[in-house]
Amino acid sequence: MSMNYSSYLQHPVFKVASEIVTEEGLEAYVIGGYVRDLILGRPSKDIDIVVVGNGLDLAEKCAKKLRVKKVSLFQRFGTAQFVYKDLEVEFVGARKESYRSDSRKPVVEDGTLQDDQNRRDFTINALALSLHKDSFGDLIDPFGGMEDLENQVIRTPLEPAKTYSDDPLRMMRAVRFASQLNFKIERKSLEAISENAHRLEIISRERIMDEFNKIVLSNPPSRGIKLLYATKLLHEFFPEMVKLQGIENRNGKAHKDNFYHTLEVLDNISEKTDNLWLRWAAILHDIAKPPTKRFDEKVGWTFHGHEDLGARMVPKIFKRLKLPLDHKMKYVQKLVRLHLRPIALVKGHVTDSAVRRLLFEAGDDIEDLMLLCNADITSKNEFKVKRYKKNFEIVEQKLRAVEEKDRVRNFQPPVSGDLIMKTFDLKPCHEIGVIKSRIKEAILEGEIENDADQAYKLMLEIGEEIGLKISGKAEQ
Ligand code: ATP
Ligand code: MG
């Protein structure tokens, strides 16, 4: 039975494309992700239109009718693209691809719709809807993609082993779609991925990470990451994370499996935030546990300094994975370095100065740090978790109270270097830094308040102590 989806194609882009296609006697289809998402009821922002013939030509005619001024043409690839309102529309000529074993780049030639559907990665991504007036909205589904959508399975149109070895990126995409859509990967496909995992080596890090980040942003992300682990795809690009896996037992003392713990923390934080980098902080918070692991006869397993070593590992990991090396990396690094601090406050007696120091170091990322720490509370013992979270609330209250009083979160020195130089008639020198940092310490320790007058008084005392003379100008 053929199905018709014309009622779904209400957007002006389809109307206009249909008119032109019909006038010119062409064959063209909406295809791929857009159709899949339409049927699933997911929002999507890019439309792919495949034309049997010249894609550039149809793109220009559609753009003209829609009064879109700018059309990007990629002659060499036979594709064209423009933006209409909030949608990105891409036109491509139907093509046939054949792969040779020694290259990732296929040999491309003009083809039929069927050829074009054959080159697609998954049955659910090969669905096409006709744009010609006589068949407007008719579904062309040669591989049973509709059934797979209903049964929620990821399946390749052709032999999986060939699909994945032709373009190994598709293995990452399979896991990504499984994680985003909560679909199962068909058994044969899963086996082919496991067998071909090593072939990921010919794919650029950027493209791998595009898919990985989509997995990280899916909900819950652990589903996809567990699949990456099971198929050993994860081993190909992220060995540090793989090393988190495992439990060691000595003298009846076992530590927890840090891989599954990390996934739990990642899932927890994902319920609270879609910030990719905060999710990354969860992935990396315990990354240095394997290299810092020791066994102590008295206390059992320890991971001393894993937060500091972890923070030092962050730039290296970001660099290798071709993730941005800017403030985003610094942010992740900071959260990894500080991730134990709020918990330490929960455990010990909470002093104002410890709270002030944490506020000072975390700055505006304090809320994100608290989210991370809260997500880090995982235990099989529900009672323990409850008690921890209760204490945690006390720390949060304390943070708010101290910040209100002392405003150290965006600490600005209450005495400037300029004022110090004027007061003691100094040129820029080492002493200025000494005075500033002692004032800051005094504020953080609670010896004085974060207040200009008190800081000025302390500056004079320190100056006298280190033998500085007050300048004539300053005394007047
Ligand atoms: P999303 O837009 O959510 O990333 P999508 O399925 O639209 O999902 P795109 O990367 O936009 O993914 O690709 C559009 C279509 O092109 C896909 O639906 C699929 O038919 C095809 N495609 C993309 N990448 C590949 C690939 N590596 N191998 C085969 N077909 C692909
Ligand atoms: Mg898309």
PDB file of N, CA and C in Angstrom, residues 14 30 38 70 101 162 205 223 269 274 298 332 368 395 427 434 476:
ATOM      1  N   PHE A  14       7.924  23.698  -0.126  1.00  0.00           N
ATOM      2  CA  PHE A  14       7.457  22.519  -0.858  1.00  0.00           C
ATOM      3  C   PHE A  14       6.471  22.897  -1.955  1.00  0.00           C
ATOM      4  N   VAL A  30      11.623  15.252  -1.448  1.00  0.00           N
ATOM      5  CA  VAL A  30      12.186  15.568  -0.135  1.00  0.00           C
ATOM      6  C   VAL A  30      12.718  14.242   0.385  1.00  0.00           C
ATOM      7  N   LEU A  38       9.896  14.376  10.229  1.00  0.00           N
ATOM      8  CA  LEU A  38       8.504  14.751   9.983  1.00  0.00           C
ATOM      9  C   LEU A  38       7.572  13.656  10.501  1.00  0.00           C
ATOM     10  N   LYS A  70      20.180  35.099  -1.666  1.00  0.00           N
ATOM     11  CA  LYS A  70      21.493  34.452  -1.681  1.00  0.00           C
ATOM     12  C   LYS A  70      21.362  32.928  -1.815  1.00  0.00           C
ATOM     13  N   SER A 101      37.970  -0.046  -2.026  1.00  0.00           N
ATOM     14  CA  SER A 101      38.409  -0.382  -0.672  1.00  0.00           C
ATOM     15  C   SER A 101      39.550   0.506  -0.184  1.00  0.00           C
ATOM     16  N   LYS A 162      29.269  -3.957   4.431  1.00  0.00           N
ATOM     17  CA  LYS A 162      29.709  -3.118   3.315  1.00  0.00           C
ATOM     18  C   LYS A 162      29.400  -1.644   3.611  1.00  0.00           C
ATOM     19  N   ARG A 205      39.001  13.372  13.238  1.00  0.00           N
ATOM     20  CA  ARG A 205      38.552  13.577  14.616  1.00  0.00           C
ATOM     21  C   ARG A 205      37.345  14.510  14.689  1.00  0.00           C
ATOM     22  N   ARG A 223      23.115   5.920  27.156  1.00  0.00           N
ATOM     23  CA  ARG A 223      22.683   4.874  26.234  1.00  0.00           C
ATOM     24  C   ARG A 223      23.660   4.762  25.065  1.00  0.00           C
ATOM     25  N   ILE A 269      23.417  14.862  35.438  1.00  0.00           N
ATOM     26  CA  ILE A 269      23.552  16.283  35.103  1.00  0.00           C
ATOM     27  C   ILE A 269      22.734  16.614  33.854  1.00  0.00           C
ATOM     28  N   ASP A 274      21.400  21.339  29.328  1.00  0.00           N
ATOM     29  CA  ASP A 274      21.760  20.992  27.951  1.00  0.00           C
ATOM     30  C   ASP A 274      23.079  21.647  27.569  1.00  0.00           C
ATOM     31  N   LYS A 298      45.557   0.345  55.104  1.00  0.00           N
ATOM     32  CA  LYS A 298      44.607   0.798  56.140  1.00  0.00           C
ATOM     33  C   LYS A 298      43.287   1.282  55.564  1.00  0.00           C
ATOM     34  N   VAL A 332      35.743  23.734  31.560  1.00  0.00           N
ATOM     35  CA  VAL A 332      35.724  22.313  31.907  1.00  0.00           C
ATOM     36  C   VAL A 332      36.853  22.003  32.883  1.00  0.00           C
ATOM     37  N   ASP A 368      27.164  26.074  38.313  1.00  0.00           N
ATOM     38  CA  ASP A 368      27.443  24.885  37.505  1.00  0.00           C
ATOM     39  C   ASP A 368      28.249  23.869  38.311  1.00  0.00           C
ATOM     40  N   VAL A 395      25.238  23.572  52.547  1.00  0.00           N
ATOM     41  CA  VAL A 395      26.360  24.263  51.912  1.00  0.00           C
ATOM     42  C   VAL A 395      25.854  25.321  50.934  1.00  0.00           C
ATOM     43  N   LYS A 427      57.261  52.842  42.281  1.00  0.00           N
ATOM     44  CA  LYS A 427      57.136  52.483  40.862  1.00  0.00           C
ATOM     45  C   LYS A 427      56.605  51.041  40.849  1.00  0.00           C
ATOM     46  N   VAL A 434      52.620  41.797  46.673  1.00  0.00           N
ATOM     47  CA  VAL A 434      52.613  41.228  48.031  1.00  0.00           C
ATOM     48  C   VAL A 434      51.469  41.837  48.841  1.00  0.00           C
ATOM     49  N   GLN A 476      48.640  64.250  52.659  1.00  0.00           N
ATOM     50  CA  GLN A 476      47.866  65.488  52.673  1.00  0.00           C
ATOM     51  C   GLN A 476      46.363  65.262  52.619  1.00  0.00           C
TER      52      GLN A 476
END
